[in-house]
PDB file of C-alpha atoms in Angstrom:
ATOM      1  CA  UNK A  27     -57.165 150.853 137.634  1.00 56.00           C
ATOM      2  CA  UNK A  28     -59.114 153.604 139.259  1.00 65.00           C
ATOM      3  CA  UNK A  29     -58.594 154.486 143.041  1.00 70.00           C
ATOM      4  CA  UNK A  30     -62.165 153.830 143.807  1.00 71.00           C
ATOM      5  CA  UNK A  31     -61.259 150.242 142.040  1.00 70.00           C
ATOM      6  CA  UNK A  32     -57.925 149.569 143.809  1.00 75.00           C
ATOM      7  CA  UNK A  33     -59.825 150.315 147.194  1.00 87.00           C
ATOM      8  CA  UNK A  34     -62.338 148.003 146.555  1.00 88.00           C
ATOM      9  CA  UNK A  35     -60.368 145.148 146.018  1.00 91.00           C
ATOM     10  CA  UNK A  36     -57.999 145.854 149.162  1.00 94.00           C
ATOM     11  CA  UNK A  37     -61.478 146.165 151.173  1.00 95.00           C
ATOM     12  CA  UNK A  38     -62.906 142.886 150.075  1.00 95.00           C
ATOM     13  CA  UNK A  39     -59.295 140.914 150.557  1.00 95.00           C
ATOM     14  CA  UNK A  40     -59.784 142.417 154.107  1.00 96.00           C
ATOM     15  CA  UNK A  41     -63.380 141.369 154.484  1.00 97.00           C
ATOM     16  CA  UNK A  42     -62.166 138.124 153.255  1.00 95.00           C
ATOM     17  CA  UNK A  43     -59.311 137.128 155.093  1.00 94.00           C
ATOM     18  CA  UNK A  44     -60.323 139.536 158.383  1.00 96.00           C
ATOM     19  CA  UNK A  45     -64.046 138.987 158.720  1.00 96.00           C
ATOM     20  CA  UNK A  46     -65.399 135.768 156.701  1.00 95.00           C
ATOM     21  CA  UNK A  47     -63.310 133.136 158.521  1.00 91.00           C
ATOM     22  CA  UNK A  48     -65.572 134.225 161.717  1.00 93.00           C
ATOM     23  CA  UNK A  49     -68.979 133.904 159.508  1.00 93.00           C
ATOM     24  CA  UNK A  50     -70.079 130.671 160.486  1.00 89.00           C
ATOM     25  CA  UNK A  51     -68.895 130.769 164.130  1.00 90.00           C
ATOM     26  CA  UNK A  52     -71.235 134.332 164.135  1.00 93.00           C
ATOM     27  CA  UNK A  53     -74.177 132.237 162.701  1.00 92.00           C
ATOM     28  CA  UNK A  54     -73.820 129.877 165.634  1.00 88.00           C
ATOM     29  CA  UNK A  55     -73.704 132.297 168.075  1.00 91.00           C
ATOM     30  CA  UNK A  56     -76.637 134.162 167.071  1.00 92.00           C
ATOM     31  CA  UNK A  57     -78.997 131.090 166.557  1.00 88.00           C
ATOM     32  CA  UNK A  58     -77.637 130.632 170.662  1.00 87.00           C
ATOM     33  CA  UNK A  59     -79.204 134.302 171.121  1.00 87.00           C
ATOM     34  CA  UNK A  60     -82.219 134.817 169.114  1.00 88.00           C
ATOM     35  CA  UNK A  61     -85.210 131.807 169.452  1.00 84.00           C
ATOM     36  CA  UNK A  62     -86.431 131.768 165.605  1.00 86.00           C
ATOM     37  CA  UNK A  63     -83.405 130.644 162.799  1.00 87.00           C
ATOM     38  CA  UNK A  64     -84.636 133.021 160.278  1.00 89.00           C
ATOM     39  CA  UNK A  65     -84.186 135.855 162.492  1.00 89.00           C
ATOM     40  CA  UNK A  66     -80.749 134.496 163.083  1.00 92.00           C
ATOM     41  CA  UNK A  67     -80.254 134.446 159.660  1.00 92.00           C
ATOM     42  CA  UNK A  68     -81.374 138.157 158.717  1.00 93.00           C
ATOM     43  CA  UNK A  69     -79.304 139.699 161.477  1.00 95.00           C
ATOM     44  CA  UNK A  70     -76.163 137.672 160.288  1.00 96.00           C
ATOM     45  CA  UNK A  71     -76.574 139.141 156.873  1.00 95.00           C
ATOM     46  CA  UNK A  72     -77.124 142.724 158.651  1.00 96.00           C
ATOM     47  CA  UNK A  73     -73.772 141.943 160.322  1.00 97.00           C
ATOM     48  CA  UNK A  74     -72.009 141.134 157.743  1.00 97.00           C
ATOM     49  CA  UNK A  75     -73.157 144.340 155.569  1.00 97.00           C
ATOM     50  CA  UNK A  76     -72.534 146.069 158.443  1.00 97.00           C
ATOM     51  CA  UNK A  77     -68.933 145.017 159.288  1.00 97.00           C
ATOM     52  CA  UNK A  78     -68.048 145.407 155.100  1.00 97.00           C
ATOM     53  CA  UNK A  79     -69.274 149.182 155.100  1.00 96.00           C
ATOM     54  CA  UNK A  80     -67.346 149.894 158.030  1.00 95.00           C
ATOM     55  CA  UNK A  81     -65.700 153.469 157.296  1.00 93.00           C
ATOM     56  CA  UNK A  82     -62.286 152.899 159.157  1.00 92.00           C
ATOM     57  CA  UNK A  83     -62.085 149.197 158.229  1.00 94.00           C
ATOM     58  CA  UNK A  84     -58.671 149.144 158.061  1.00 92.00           C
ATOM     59  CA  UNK A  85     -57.677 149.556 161.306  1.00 94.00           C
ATOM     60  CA  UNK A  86     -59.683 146.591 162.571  1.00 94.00           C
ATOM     61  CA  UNK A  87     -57.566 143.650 162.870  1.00 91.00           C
ATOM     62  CA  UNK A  88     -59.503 141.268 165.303  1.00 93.00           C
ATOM     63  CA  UNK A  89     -62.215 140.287 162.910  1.00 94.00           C
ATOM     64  CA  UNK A  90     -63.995 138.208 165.101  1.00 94.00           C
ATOM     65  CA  UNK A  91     -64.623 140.285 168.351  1.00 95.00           C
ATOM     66  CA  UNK A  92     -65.962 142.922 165.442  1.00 96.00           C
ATOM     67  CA  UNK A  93     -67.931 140.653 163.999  1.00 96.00           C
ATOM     68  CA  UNK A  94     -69.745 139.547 167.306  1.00 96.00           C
ATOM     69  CA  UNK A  95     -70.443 142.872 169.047  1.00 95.00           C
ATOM     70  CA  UNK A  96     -72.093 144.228 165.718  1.00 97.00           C
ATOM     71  CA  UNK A  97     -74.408 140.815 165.637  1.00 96.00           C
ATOM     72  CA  UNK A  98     -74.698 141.327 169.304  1.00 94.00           C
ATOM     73  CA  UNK A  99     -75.652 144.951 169.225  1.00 94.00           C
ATOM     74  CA  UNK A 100     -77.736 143.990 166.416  1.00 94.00           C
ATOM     75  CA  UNK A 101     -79.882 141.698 168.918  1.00 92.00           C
ATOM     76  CA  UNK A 102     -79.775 143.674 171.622  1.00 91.00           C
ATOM     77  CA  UNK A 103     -81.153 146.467 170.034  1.00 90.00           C
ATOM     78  CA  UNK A 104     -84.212 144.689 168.372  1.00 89.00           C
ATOM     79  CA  UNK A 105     -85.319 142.833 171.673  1.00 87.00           C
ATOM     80  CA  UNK A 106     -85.090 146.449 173.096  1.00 86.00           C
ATOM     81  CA  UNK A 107     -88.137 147.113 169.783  1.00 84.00           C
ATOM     82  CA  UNK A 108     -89.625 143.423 170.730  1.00 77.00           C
ATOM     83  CA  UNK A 109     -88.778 142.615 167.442  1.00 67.00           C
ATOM     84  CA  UNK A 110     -87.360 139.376 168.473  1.00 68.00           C
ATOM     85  CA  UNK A 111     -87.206 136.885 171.073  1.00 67.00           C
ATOM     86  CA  UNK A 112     -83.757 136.764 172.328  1.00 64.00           C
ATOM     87  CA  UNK A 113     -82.396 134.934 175.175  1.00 64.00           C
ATOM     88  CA  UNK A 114     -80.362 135.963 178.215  1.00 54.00           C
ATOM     89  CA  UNK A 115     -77.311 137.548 178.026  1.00 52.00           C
ATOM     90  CA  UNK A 116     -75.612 135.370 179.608  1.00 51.00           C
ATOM     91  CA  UNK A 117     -74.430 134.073 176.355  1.00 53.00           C
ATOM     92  CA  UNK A 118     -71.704 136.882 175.661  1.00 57.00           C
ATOM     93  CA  UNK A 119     -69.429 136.431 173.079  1.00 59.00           C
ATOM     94  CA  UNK A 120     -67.056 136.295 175.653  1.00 56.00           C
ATOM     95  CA  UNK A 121     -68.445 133.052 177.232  1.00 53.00           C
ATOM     96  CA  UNK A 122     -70.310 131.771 174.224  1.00 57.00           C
ATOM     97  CA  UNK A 123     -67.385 128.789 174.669  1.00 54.00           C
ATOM     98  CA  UNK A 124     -69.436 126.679 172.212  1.00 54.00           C
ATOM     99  CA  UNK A 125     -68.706 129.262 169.482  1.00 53.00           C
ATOM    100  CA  UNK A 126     -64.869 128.835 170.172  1.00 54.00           C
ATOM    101  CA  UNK A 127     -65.152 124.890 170.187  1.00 53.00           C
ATOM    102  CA  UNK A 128     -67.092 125.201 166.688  1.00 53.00           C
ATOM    103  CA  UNK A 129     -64.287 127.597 165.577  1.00 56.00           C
ATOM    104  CA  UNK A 130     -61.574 125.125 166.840  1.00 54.00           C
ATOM    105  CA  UNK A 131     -62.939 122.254 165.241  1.00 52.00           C
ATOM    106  CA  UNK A 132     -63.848 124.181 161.773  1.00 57.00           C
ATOM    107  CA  UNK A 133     -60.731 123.801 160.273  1.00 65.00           C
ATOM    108  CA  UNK A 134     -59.407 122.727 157.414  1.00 66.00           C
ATOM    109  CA  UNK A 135     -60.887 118.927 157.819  1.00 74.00           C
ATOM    110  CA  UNK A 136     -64.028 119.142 159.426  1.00 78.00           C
ATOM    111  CA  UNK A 137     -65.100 122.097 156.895  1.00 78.00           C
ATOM    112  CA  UNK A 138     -64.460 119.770 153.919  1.00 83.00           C
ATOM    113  CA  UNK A 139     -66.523 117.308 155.161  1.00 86.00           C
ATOM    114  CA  UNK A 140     -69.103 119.246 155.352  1.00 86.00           C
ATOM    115  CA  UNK A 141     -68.682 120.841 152.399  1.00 87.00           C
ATOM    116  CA  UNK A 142     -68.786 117.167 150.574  1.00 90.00           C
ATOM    117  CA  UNK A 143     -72.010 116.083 152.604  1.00 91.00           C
ATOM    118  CA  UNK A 144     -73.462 119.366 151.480  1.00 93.00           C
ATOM    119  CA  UNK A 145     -72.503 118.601 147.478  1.00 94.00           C
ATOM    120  CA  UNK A 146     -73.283 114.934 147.895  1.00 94.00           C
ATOM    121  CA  UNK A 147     -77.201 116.312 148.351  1.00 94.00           C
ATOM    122  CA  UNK A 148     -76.957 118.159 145.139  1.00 95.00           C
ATOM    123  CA  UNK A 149     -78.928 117.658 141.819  1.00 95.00           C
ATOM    124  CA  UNK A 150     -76.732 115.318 140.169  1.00 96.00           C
ATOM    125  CA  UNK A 151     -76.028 117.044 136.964  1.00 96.00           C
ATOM    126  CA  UNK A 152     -75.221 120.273 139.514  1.00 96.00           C
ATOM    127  CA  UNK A 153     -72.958 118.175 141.238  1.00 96.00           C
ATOM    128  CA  UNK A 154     -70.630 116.300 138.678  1.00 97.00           C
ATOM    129  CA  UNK A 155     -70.423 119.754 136.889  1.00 97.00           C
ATOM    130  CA  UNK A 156     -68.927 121.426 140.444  1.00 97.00           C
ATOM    131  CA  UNK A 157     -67.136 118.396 141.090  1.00 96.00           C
ATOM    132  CA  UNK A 158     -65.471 117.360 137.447  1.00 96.00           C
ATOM    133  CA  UNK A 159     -65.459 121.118 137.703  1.00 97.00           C
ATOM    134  CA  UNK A 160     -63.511 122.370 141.303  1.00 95.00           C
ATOM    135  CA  UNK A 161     -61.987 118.963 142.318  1.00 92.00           C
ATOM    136  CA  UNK A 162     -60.669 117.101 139.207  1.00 94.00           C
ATOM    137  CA  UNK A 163     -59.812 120.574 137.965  1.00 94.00           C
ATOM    138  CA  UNK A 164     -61.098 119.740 134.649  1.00 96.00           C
ATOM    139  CA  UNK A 165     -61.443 122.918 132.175  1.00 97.00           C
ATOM    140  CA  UNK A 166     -65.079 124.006 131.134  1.00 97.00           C
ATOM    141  CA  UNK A 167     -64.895 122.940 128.149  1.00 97.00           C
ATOM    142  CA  UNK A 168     -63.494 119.181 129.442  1.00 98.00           C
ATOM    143  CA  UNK A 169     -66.421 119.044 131.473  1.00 98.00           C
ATOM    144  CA  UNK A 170     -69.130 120.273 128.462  1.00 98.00           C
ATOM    145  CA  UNK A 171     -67.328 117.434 126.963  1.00 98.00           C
ATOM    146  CA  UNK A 172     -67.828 114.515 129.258  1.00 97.00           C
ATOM    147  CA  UNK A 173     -71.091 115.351 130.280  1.00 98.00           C
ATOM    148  CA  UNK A 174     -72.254 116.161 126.678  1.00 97.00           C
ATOM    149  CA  UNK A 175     -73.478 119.773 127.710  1.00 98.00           C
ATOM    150  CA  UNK A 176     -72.557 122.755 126.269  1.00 97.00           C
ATOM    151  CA  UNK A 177     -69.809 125.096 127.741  1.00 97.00           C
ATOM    152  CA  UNK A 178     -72.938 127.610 129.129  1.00 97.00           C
ATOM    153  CA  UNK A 179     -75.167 124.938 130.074  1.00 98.00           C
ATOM    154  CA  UNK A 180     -71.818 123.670 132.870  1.00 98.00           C
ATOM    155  CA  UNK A 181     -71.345 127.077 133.609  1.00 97.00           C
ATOM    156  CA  UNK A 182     -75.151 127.501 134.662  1.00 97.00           C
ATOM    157  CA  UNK A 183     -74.552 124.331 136.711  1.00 97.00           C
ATOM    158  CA  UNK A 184     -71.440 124.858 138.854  1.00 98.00           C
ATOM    159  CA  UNK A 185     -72.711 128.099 139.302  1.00 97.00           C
ATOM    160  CA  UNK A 186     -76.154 126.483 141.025  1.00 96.00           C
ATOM    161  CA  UNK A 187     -73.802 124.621 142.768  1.00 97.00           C
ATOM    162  CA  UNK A 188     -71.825 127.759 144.481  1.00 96.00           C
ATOM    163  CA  UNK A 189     -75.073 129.722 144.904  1.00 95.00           C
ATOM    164  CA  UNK A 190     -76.480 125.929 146.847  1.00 94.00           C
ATOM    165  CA  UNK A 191     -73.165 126.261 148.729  1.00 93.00           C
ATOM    166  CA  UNK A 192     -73.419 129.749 150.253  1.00 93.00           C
ATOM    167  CA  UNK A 193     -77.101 129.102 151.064  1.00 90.00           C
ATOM    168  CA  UNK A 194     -76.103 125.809 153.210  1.00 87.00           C
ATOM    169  CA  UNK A 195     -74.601 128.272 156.115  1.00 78.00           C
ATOM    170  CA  UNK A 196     -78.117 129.586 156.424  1.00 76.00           C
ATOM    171  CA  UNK A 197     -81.566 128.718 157.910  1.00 56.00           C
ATOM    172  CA  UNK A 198     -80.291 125.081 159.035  1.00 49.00           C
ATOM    173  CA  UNK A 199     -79.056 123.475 161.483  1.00 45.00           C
ATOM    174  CA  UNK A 200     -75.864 121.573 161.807  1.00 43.00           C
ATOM    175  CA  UNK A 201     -75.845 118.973 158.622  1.00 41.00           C
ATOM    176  CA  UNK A 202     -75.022 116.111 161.177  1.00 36.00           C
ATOM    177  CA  UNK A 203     -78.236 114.314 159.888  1.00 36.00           C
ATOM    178  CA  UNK A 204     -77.699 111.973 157.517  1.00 37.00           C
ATOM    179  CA  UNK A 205     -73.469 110.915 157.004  1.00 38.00           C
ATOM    180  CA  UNK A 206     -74.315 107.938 154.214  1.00 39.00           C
ATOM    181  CA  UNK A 207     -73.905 110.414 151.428  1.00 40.00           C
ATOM    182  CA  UNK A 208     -70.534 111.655 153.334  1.00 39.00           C
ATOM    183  CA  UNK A 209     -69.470 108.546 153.640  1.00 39.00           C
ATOM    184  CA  UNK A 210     -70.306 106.941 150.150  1.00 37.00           C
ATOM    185  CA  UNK A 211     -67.469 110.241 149.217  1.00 41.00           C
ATOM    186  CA  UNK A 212     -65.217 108.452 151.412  1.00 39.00           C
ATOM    187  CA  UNK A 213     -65.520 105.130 150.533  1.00 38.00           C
ATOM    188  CA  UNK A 214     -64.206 106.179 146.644  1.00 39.00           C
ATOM    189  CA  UNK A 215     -61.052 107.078 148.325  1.00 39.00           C
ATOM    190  CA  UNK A 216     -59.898 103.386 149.109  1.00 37.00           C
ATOM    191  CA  UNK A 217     -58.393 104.263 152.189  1.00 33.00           C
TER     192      UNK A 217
ATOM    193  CA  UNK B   7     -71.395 152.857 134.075  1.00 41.00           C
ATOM    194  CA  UNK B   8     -73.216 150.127 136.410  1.00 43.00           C
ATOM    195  CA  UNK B   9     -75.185 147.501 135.045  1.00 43.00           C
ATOM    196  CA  UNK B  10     -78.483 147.968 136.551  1.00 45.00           C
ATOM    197  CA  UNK B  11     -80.099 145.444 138.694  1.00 44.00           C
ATOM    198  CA  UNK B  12     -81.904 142.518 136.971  1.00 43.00           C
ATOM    199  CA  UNK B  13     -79.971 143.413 133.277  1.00 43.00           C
ATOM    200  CA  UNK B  14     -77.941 141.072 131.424  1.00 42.00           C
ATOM    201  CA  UNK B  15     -74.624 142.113 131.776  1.00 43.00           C
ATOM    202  CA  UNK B  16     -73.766 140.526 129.001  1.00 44.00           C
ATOM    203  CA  UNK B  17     -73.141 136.875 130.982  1.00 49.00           C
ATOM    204  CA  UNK B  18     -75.488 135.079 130.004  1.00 50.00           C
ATOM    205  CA  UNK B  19     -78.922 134.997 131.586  1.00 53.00           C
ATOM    206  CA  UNK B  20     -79.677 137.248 134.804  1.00 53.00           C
ATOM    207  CA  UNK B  21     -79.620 134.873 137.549  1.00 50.00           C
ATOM    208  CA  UNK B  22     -82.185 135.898 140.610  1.00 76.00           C
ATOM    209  CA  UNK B  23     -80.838 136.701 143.519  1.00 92.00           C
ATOM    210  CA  UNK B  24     -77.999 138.637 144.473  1.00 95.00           C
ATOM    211  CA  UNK B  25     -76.321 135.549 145.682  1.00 94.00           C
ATOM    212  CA  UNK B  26     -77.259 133.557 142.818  1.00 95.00           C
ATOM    213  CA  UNK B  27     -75.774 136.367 140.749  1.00 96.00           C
ATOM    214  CA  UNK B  28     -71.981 136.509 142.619  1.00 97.00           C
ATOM    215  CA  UNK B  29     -71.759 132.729 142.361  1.00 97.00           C
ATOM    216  CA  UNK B  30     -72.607 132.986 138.477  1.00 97.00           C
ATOM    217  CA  UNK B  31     -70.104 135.700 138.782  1.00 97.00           C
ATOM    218  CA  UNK B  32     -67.475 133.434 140.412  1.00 98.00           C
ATOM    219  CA  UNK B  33     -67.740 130.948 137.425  1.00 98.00           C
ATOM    220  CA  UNK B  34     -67.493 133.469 135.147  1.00 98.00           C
ATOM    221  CA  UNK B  35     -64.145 134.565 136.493  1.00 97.00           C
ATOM    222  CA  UNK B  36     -63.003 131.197 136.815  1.00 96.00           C
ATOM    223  CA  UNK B  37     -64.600 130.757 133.286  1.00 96.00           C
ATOM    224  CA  UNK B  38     -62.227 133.422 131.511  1.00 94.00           C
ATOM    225  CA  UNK B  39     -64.316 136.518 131.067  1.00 95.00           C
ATOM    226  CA  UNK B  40     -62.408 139.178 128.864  1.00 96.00           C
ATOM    227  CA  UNK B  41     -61.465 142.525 129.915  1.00 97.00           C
ATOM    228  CA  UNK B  42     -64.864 144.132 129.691  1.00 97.00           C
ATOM    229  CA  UNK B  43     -66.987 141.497 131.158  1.00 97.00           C
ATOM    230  CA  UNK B  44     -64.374 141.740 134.253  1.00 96.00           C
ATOM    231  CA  UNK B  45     -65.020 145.415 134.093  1.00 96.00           C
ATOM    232  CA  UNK B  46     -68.936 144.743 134.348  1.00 97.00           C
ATOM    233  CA  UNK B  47     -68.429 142.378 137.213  1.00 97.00           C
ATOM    234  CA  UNK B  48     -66.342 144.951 139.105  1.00 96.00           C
ATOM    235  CA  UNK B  49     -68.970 147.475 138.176  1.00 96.00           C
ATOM    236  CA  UNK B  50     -72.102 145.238 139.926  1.00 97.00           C
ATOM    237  CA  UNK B  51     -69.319 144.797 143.254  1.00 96.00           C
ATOM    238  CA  UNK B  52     -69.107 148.341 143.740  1.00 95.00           C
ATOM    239  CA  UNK B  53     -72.629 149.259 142.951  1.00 95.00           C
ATOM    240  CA  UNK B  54     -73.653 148.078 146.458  1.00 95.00           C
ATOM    241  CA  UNK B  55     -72.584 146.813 149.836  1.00 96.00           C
ATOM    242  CA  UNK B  56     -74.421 144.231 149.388  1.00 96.00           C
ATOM    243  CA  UNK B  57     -73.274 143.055 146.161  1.00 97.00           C
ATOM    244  CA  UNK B  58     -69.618 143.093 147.440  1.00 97.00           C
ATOM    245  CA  UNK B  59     -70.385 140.748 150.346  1.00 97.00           C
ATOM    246  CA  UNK B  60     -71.987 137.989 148.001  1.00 97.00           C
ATOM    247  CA  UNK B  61     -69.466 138.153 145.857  1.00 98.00           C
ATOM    248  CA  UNK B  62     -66.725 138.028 148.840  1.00 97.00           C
ATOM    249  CA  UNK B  63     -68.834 135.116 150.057  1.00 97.00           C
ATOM    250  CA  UNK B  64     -69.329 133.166 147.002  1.00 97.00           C
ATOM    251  CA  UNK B  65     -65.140 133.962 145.935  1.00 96.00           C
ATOM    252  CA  UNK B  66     -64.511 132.273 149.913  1.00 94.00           C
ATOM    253  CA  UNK B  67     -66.511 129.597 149.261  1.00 93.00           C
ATOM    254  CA  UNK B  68     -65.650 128.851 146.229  1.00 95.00           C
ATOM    255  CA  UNK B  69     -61.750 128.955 147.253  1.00 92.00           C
ATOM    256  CA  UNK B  70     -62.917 126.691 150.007  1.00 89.00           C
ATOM    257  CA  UNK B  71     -64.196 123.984 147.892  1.00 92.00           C
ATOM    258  CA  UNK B  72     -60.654 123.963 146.123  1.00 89.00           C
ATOM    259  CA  UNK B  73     -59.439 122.198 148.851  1.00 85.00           C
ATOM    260  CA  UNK B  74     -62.006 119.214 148.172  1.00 85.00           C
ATOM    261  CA  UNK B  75     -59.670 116.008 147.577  1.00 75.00           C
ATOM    262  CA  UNK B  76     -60.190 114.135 144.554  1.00 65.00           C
ATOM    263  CA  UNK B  77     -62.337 110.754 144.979  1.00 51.00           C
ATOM    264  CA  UNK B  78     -65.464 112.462 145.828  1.00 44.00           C
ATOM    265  CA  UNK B  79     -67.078 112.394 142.445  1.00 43.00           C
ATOM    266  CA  UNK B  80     -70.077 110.629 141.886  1.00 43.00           C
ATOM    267  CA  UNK B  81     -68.977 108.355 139.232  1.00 44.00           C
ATOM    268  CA  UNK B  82     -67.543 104.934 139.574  1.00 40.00           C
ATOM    269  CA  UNK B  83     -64.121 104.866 139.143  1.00 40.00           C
ATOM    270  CA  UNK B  84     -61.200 102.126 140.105  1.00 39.00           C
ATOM    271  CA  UNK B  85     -58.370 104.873 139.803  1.00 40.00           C
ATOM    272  CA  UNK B  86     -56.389 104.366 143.127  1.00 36.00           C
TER     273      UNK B  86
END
């Protein structure tokens, strides 16, 4: 493995374990700061990018307060252009408490439930593939089997599926909307 | 060296965007891609910035969704 390789992989476990858990809670917080969602959206991406090309990431440690003064900085800066419409600053990251709640109550639980409403929306073929797929753990080939696709043709699928996935933490709001799909999930479960 | 942007890197069909791309990317992985399709992947992270934080983001999500309990798929089933 090259150096250039070996770095790369201890940079992304960092970005992943240091600066994605605080993603979502960033997302929040900047949709509090800046009045249109796809602005939100466009600096959170910026931020991210950012916080990955960081030259001495290794010595950050507190993903999170990183994370927020770049996206911070990021509006600050582009109100200063009137770029954007952003709000007062009295949301800090400091006092953005509602951030903190959402961070709170984003574990383990809560996150899987949204994660099945999200799925439950999916195209249906795109959704048994993921499902047979990531939760019954069922080999590609098992689930080209059962569903009578080929091997490629599930791949495609659970692939549309992860690609529908990382595009649900942007340009919405809160999936709190409609539950019956979450709750048809449930109901399988015979609890 | 890199594959450039839009090619098939010999994955099957070039998916759109960049984020389309690291979840195909994902699968693959999870798929079994040999040695030299694993090389081409690591190639297309380290070509850009932005390639490495899609791919970072669809790995975490897809990690994520391996937490999913059982009983959520769409067919009918009776299995307690």
């Amino acid at each position: 493995m090259s150096a250039k390789k070996s770095d790369t992989r201890a940079k992304l476990s960092w970005f992943t374990t240091v600066i994605l858990p605080h993603e979502r809670a960033m997302r929040l917080y900047l949709r509090s700061r800046v009045a249109n969602a796809e602005d939100a959206d466009d600096f959170a991406s910026e931020a991210l990018l950012r916080a990955y090309s960081t030259k001495d990431w290794a010595r950050i440690t507190s993903g999170r307060a990183f994370l927020f003064t770049i996206a911070r900085n990021l509006t600050i800066d582009a109100a200063r252009r009137n770029k954007i419409v952003a709000f007062d600053g009295k949301r800090d990251p400091d006092t953005f408490n509602s951030a903190i709640d959402v961070e709170r109550h984003l574990h383990a639980r809560d996150e899987l439930r949204r994660l099945e409403r999200i799925i439950a929306g999916f195209p249906r073929q795109c959704r048994r593939a993921f499902i047979l797929r990531r939760v019954e753990q069922k080999s590609f080939a098992e689930v080209a089997d059962e569903m009578g696709l080929s091997v490629t043709t599930v791949e495609k699928h659970v692939a549309k599926a992860l690609g529908l996935l990382m595009r649900s933490e942007m340009l919405r709001e809160e999936p709190c909307h409609d539950d019956s799909a979450g709750s048809e999930w449930r109901s399988r479960q015979g609890a | 060296m890199t594959i450039p942007p839009g090619a098939n890197g010999g994955a099957g069909k070039a998916p759109e965007s960049i984020e389309d791309r690291a979840a195909y990317y994902v699968v693959r992985l999870d798929a079994g891609a040999d040695k030299s399709e694993q090389q081409r992947i690591w190639d297309w992270i380290e070509q850009s910035p932005e390639h490495a934080v899609a791919f970072a983001r669809a790995k975490a999500v897809w990690d994520r969704a391996g937490d999913l309990e059982s009983g959520g798929r769409d067919e009918d089933s009776t299995k307690a």
